[in-house]
Amino acid sequence: MHETGIVRDLVRHLEAVARDSGAESISGVQVWLGALSQFSPEHFREHFDDEARGTMAEGAALDILTSDDPADPDALHVMIRSVDLEVAETED
């Protein structure tokens, strides 16, 4: 259940970023998984797909980077590296 909470919070953060930017949807997300984060890329993807269902992040391309360094100061963390947003073009 701990993993579900981590991914749920991440999706909520992504939605807040998208709303604050006036985006219509989130088209891509790059995340970094620390060596001690308790996630494999496959496990993270399963949780992300479940938590993103029905949100602005549903269907977003997921690029997962992983670390194998348990001594990294962020080894316990999951971090968003980048977010690709779909923003409606405005006419001038």
CSV table of N, CA and C in Angstrom, one decimal:
chain,number,residue,atom,x,y,z
A,1,MET,N,0.8,-1.2,0.0
A,1,MET,CA,0.0,0.0,0.0
A,1,MET,C,0.9,1.3,0.0
A,2,HIS,N,2.0,1.2,0.6
A,2,HIS,CA,2.9,2.4,0.6
A,2,HIS,C,3.2,2.8,-0.8
A,3,GLU,N,3.5,1.9,-1.7
A,3,GLU,CA,3.8,2.3,-3.1
A,3,GLU,C,2.6,3.0,-3.7
A,4,THR,N,1.4,2.5,-3.5
A,4,THR,CA,0.2,3.2,-4.0
A,4,THR,C,0.1,4.6,-3.6
A,5,GLY,N,0.4,4.9,-2.3
A,5,GLY,CA,0.3,6.3,-1.8
A,5,GLY,C,1.4,7.1,-2.5
A,6,ILE,N,2.6,6.6,-2.7
A,6,ILE,CA,3.6,7.4,-3.3
A,6,ILE,C,3.2,7.8,-4.7
A,7,VAL,N,2.7,6.8,-5.5
A,7,VAL,CA,2.3,7.1,-6.9
A,7,VAL,C,1.0,8.0,-6.9
A,8,ARG,N,0.1,7.8,-6.0
A,8,ARG,CA,-1.1,8.6,-5.9
A,8,ARG,C,-0.7,10.1,-5.7
A,9,ASP,N,0.2,10.3,-4.8
A,9,ASP,CA,0.7,11.7,-4.5
A,9,ASP,C,1.4,12.3,-5.7
A,10,LEU,N,2.2,11.5,-6.4
A,10,LEU,CA,2.9,11.9,-7.6
A,10,LEU,C,1.9,12.4,-8.7
A,11,VAL,N,0.8,11.6,-8.9
A,11,VAL,CA,-0.2,11.9,-9.9
A,11,VAL,C,-0.9,13.2,-9.5
A,12,ARG,N,-1.2,13.3,-8.2
A,12,ARG,CA,-1.9,14.6,-7.8
A,12,ARG,C,-1.0,15.8,-8.0
A,13,HIS,N,0.3,15.6,-7.8
A,13,HIS,CA,1.2,16.7,-8.1
A,13,HIS,C,1.3,17.0,-9.6
A,14,LEU,N,1.3,16.0,-10.4
A,14,LEU,CA,1.3,16.2,-11.8
A,14,LEU,C,0.1,17.0,-12.3
A,15,GLU,N,-1.1,16.6,-11.7
A,15,GLU,CA,-2.3,17.3,-12.1
A,15,GLU,C,-2.3,18.8,-11.6
A,16,ALA,N,-1.8,19.0,-10.5
A,16,ALA,CA,-1.6,20.4,-10.0
A,16,ALA,C,-0.8,21.2,-10.9
A,17,VAL,N,0.4,20.7,-11.3
A,17,VAL,CA,1.3,21.4,-12.3
A,17,VAL,C,0.5,21.6,-13.6
A,18,ALA,N,-0.2,20.6,-14.1
A,18,ALA,CA,-0.9,20.8,-15.3
A,18,ALA,C,-2.0,21.9,-15.2
A,19,ARG,N,-2.8,21.8,-14.2
A,19,ARG,CA,-3.8,22.9,-14.0
A,19,ARG,C,-3.2,24.3,-13.9
A,20,ASP,N,-2.2,24.4,-13.1
A,20,ASP,CA,-1.5,25.7,-12.9
A,20,ASP,C,-0.9,26.2,-14.2
A,21,SER,N,-0.6,25.3,-15.1
A,21,SER,CA,-0.1,25.8,-16.4
A,21,SER,C,-1.1,25.9,-17.5
A,22,GLY,N,-2.4,25.7,-17.1
A,22,GLY,CA,-3.5,25.8,-18.1
A,22,GLY,C,-3.5,24.7,-19.1
A,23,ALA,N,-2.9,23.6,-18.8
A,23,ALA,CA,-2.8,22.4,-19.7
A,23,ALA,C,-4.2,21.7,-19.8
A,24,GLU,N,-4.4,21.1,-20.9
A,24,GLU,CA,-5.5,20.2,-21.2
A,24,GLU,C,-5.3,18.8,-20.7
A,25,SER,N,-4.0,18.4,-20.8
A,25,SER,CA,-3.7,17.0,-20.5
A,25,SER,C,-2.1,16.9,-20.3
A,26,ILE,N,-1.7,15.8,-19.7
A,26,ILE,CA,-0.3,15.5,-19.5
A,26,ILE,C,0.0,14.4,-20.6
A,27,SER,N,1.0,14.8,-21.5
A,27,SER,CA,1.3,13.8,-22.5
A,27,SER,C,2.5,12.9,-22.2
A,28,GLY,N,3.3,13.4,-21.3
A,28,GLY,CA,4.5,12.6,-20.9
A,28,GLY,C,5.1,12.9,-19.6
A,29,VAL,N,5.7,12.0,-18.9
A,29,VAL,CA,6.3,12.2,-17.6
A,29,VAL,C,7.6,11.4,-17.6
A,30,GLN,N,8.7,12.0,-17.1
A,30,GLN,CA,9.9,11.3,-16.9
A,30,GLN,C,10.1,11.2,-15.4
A,31,VAL,N,10.3,10.0,-14.8
A,31,VAL,CA,10.5,9.9,-13.4
A,31,VAL,C,11.8,9.2,-13.2
A,32,TRP,N,12.4,9.4,-12.0
A,32,TRP,CA,13.6,8.8,-11.6
A,32,TRP,C,13.3,7.9,-10.3
A,33,LEU,N,13.7,6.7,-10.4
A,33,LEU,CA,13.5,5.8,-9.2
A,33,LEU,C,14.8,5.5,-8.5
A,34,GLY,N,14.9,5.9,-7.3
A,34,GLY,CA,16.1,5.7,-6.5
A,34,GLY,C,16.3,4.2,-6.3
A,35,ALA,N,17.6,3.8,-6.1
A,35,ALA,CA,17.9,2.4,-5.9
A,35,ALA,C,17.2,1.7,-4.7
A,36,LEU,N,16.8,2.5,-3.7
A,36,LEU,CA,16.1,1.9,-2.5
A,36,LEU,C,14.7,2.4,-2.5
A,37,SER,N,14.1,2.7,-3.6
A,37,SER,CA,12.7,3.2,-3.6
A,37,SER,C,11.7,2.2,-3.6
A,38,GLN,N,12.0,0.9,-3.6
A,38,GLN,CA,11.1,-0.2,-3.6
A,38,GLN,C,10.3,-0.4,-4.8
A,39,PHE,N,10.7,0.2,-5.9
A,39,PHE,CA,10.0,0.1,-7.2
A,39,PHE,C,10.9,-0.5,-8.3
A,40,SER,N,10.4,-1.4,-9.0
A,40,SER,CA,11.1,-1.7,-10.3
A,40,SER,C,10.3,-0.9,-11.3
A,41,PRO,N,10.9,-0.7,-12.5
A,41,PRO,CA,10.2,0.1,-13.5
A,41,PRO,C,8.8,-0.5,-13.8
A,42,GLU,N,8.7,-1.8,-13.9
A,42,GLU,CA,7.4,-2.5,-14.2
A,42,GLU,C,6.4,-2.3,-13.1
A,43,HIS,N,6.9,-2.4,-11.9
A,43,HIS,CA,6.0,-2.2,-10.7
A,43,HIS,C,5.5,-0.7,-10.7
A,44,PHE,N,6.4,0.2,-10.9
A,44,PHE,CA,6.0,1.6,-10.9
A,44,PHE,C,4.9,1.9,-12.0
A,45,ARG,N,5.2,1.3,-13.2
A,45,ARG,CA,4.3,1.5,-14.3
A,45,ARG,C,2.9,1.0,-14.0
A,46,GLU,N,2.8,-0.2,-13.4
A,46,GLU,CA,1.5,-0.7,-13.0
A,46,GLU,C,0.7,0.3,-12.1
A,47,HIS,N,1.4,0.7,-11.0
A,47,HIS,CA,0.8,1.7,-10.1
A,47,HIS,C,0.4,3.0,-10.8
A,48,PHE,N,1.3,3.5,-11.7
A,48,PHE,CA,1.0,4.7,-12.4
A,48,PHE,C,-0.2,4.6,-13.2
A,49,ASP,N,-0.3,3.5,-14.0
A,49,ASP,CA,-1.4,3.3,-14.8
A,49,ASP,C,-2.7,3.3,-14.0
A,50,ASP,N,-2.7,2.6,-12.9
A,50,ASP,CA,-3.9,2.5,-12.0
A,50,ASP,C,-4.3,3.9,-11.5
A,51,GLU,N,-3.3,4.6,-11.0
A,51,GLU,CA,-3.6,5.9,-10.3
A,51,GLU,C,-3.9,7.0,-11.3
A,52,ALA,N,-3.4,6.9,-12.5
A,52,ALA,CA,-3.6,7.9,-13.5
A,52,ALA,C,-5.0,7.8,-14.2
A,53,ARG,N,-5.6,6.6,-14.1
A,53,ARG,CA,-6.9,6.4,-14.7
A,53,ARG,C,-7.9,7.4,-14.3
A,54,GLY,N,-8.5,8.1,-15.3
A,54,GLY,CA,-9.5,9.1,-15.0
A,54,GLY,C,-8.9,10.5,-14.7
A,55,THR,N,-7.6,10.7,-14.8
A,55,THR,CA,-7.0,11.9,-14.5
A,55,THR,C,-6.4,12.5,-15.8
A,56,MET,N,-5.8,13.7,-15.6
A,56,MET,CA,-5.1,14.4,-16.8
A,56,MET,C,-3.9,13.6,-17.2
A,57,ALA,N,-3.4,12.7,-16.4
A,57,ALA,CA,-2.2,11.9,-16.7
A,57,ALA,C,-2.5,10.6,-17.4
A,58,GLU,N,-3.8,10.3,-17.5
A,58,GLU,CA,-4.1,9.0,-18.1
A,58,GLU,C,-3.6,9.0,-19.6
A,59,GLY,N,-2.9,7.9,-19.9
A,59,GLY,CA,-2.4,7.8,-21.3
A,59,GLY,C,-1.0,8.5,-21.5
A,60,ALA,N,-0.5,9.1,-20.5
A,60,ALA,CA,0.8,9.8,-20.6
A,60,ALA,C,1.9,8.8,-20.9
A,61,ALA,N,2.8,9.2,-21.8
A,61,ALA,CA,4.0,8.4,-22.0
A,61,ALA,C,4.9,8.4,-20.7
A,62,LEU,N,5.3,7.3,-20.3
A,62,LEU,CA,6.1,7.2,-19.0
A,62,LEU,C,7.5,6.8,-19.4
A,63,ASP,N,8.5,7.7,-19.1
A,63,ASP,CA,9.9,7.4,-19.3
A,63,ASP,C,10.5,7.2,-17.9
A,64,ILE,N,10.9,6.0,-17.6
A,64,ILE,CA,11.4,5.7,-16.2
A,64,ILE,C,12.9,5.5,-16.2
A,65,LEU,N,13.6,6.4,-15.5
A,65,LEU,CA,15.0,6.2,-15.2
A,65,LEU,C,15.2,5.6,-13.9
A,66,THR,N,16.3,4.7,-13.8
A,66,THR,CA,16.5,4.1,-12.5
A,66,THR,C,18.0,4.3,-12.1
A,67,SER,N,18.1,4.2,-10.8
A,67,SER,CA,19.5,4.3,-10.2
A,67,SER,C,19.8,3.0,-9.6
A,68,ASP,N,21.1,2.6,-9.6
A,68,ASP,CA,21.5,1.4,-8.9
A,68,ASP,C,22.5,1.7,-7.8
A,69,ASP,N,22.5,3.0,-7.4
A,69,ASP,CA,23.4,3.5,-6.4
A,69,ASP,C,22.7,3.7,-5.0
A,70,PRO,N,22.9,2.7,-4.1
A,70,PRO,CA,22.2,2.8,-2.8
A,70,PRO,C,22.8,3.9,-2.0
A,71,ALA,N,24.0,4.4,-2.3
A,71,ALA,CA,24.6,5.5,-1.6
A,71,ALA,C,24.2,6.9,-2.0
A,72,ASP,N,23.4,7.0,-3.1
A,72,ASP,CA,22.9,8.3,-3.6
A,72,ASP,C,22.0,8.9,-2.5
A,73,PRO,N,22.2,10.2,-2.3
A,73,PRO,CA,21.4,10.8,-1.2
A,73,PRO,C,19.9,10.7,-1.5
A,74,ASP,N,19.5,10.5,-2.7
A,74,ASP,CA,18.0,10.4,-3.1
A,74,ASP,C,17.6,8.9,-3.3
A,75,ALA,N,18.4,8.0,-2.9
A,75,ALA,CA,18.2,6.6,-3.2
A,75,ALA,C,16.8,6.0,-2.7
A,76,LEU,N,16.2,6.7,-1.7
A,76,LEU,CA,14.9,6.2,-1.2
A,76,LEU,C,13.7,6.9,-2.0
A,77,HIS,N,14.0,7.8,-2.9
A,77,HIS,CA,13.0,8.6,-3.5
A,77,HIS,C,12.6,8.3,-4.9
A,78,VAL,N,11.4,8.7,-5.2
A,78,VAL,CA,10.9,8.7,-6.6
A,78,VAL,C,10.8,10.2,-6.9
A,79,MET,N,11.4,10.6,-8.0
A,79,MET,CA,11.4,12.0,-8.4
A,79,MET,C,10.9,12.3,-9.8
A,80,ILE,N,10.1,13.3,-10.0
A,80,ILE,CA,9.7,13.7,-11.3
A,80,ILE,C,10.8,14.5,-11.9
A,81,ARG,N,11.2,14.1,-13.1
A,81,ARG,CA,12.3,14.8,-13.8
A,81,ARG,C,11.8,15.8,-14.8
A,82,SER,N,10.7,15.4,-15.5
A,82,SER,CA,10.1,16.4,-16.4
A,82,SER,C,8.7,16.0,-16.7
A,83,VAL,N,7.9,16.9,-17.2
A,83,VAL,CA,6.5,16.7,-17.5
A,83,VAL,C,6.2,17.4,-18.8
A,84,ASP,N,5.6,16.7,-19.7
A,84,ASP,CA,5.2,17.2,-21.0
A,84,ASP,C,3.7,17.5,-21.0
A,85,LEU,N,3.3,18.7,-21.2
A,85,LEU,CA,1.9,19.2,-21.2
A,85,LEU,C,1.3,19.5,-22.5
A,86,GLU,N,0.0,19.2,-22.7
A,86,GLU,CA,-0.7,19.6,-23.9
A,86,GLU,C,-1.5,20.9,-23.5
A,87,VAL,N,-1.1,22.0,-24.1
A,87,VAL,CA,-1.7,23.3,-23.8
A,87,VAL,C,-2.4,23.8,-25.1
A,88,ALA,N,-3.6,24.2,-24.9
A,88,ALA,CA,-4.3,24.7,-26.1
A,88,ALA,C,-3.7,26.0,-26.6
A,89,GLU,N,-3.6,26.1,-27.9
A,89,GLU,CA,-3.0,27.3,-28.5
A,89,GLU,C,-4.0,28.4,-28.5
A,90,THR,N,-3.6,29.6,-28.2
A,90,THR,CA,-4.5,30.7,-28.2
A,90,THR,C,-4.2,31.6,-29.4
A,91,GLU,N,-5.3,32.2,-29.9
A,91,GLU,CA,-5.2,33.1,-31.0
A,91,GLU,C,-4.9,34.4,-30.5
A,92,ASP,N,-3.9,35.1,-31.2
A,92,ASP,CA,-3.6,36.5,-30.8
A,92,ASP,C,-4.4,37.5,-31.5
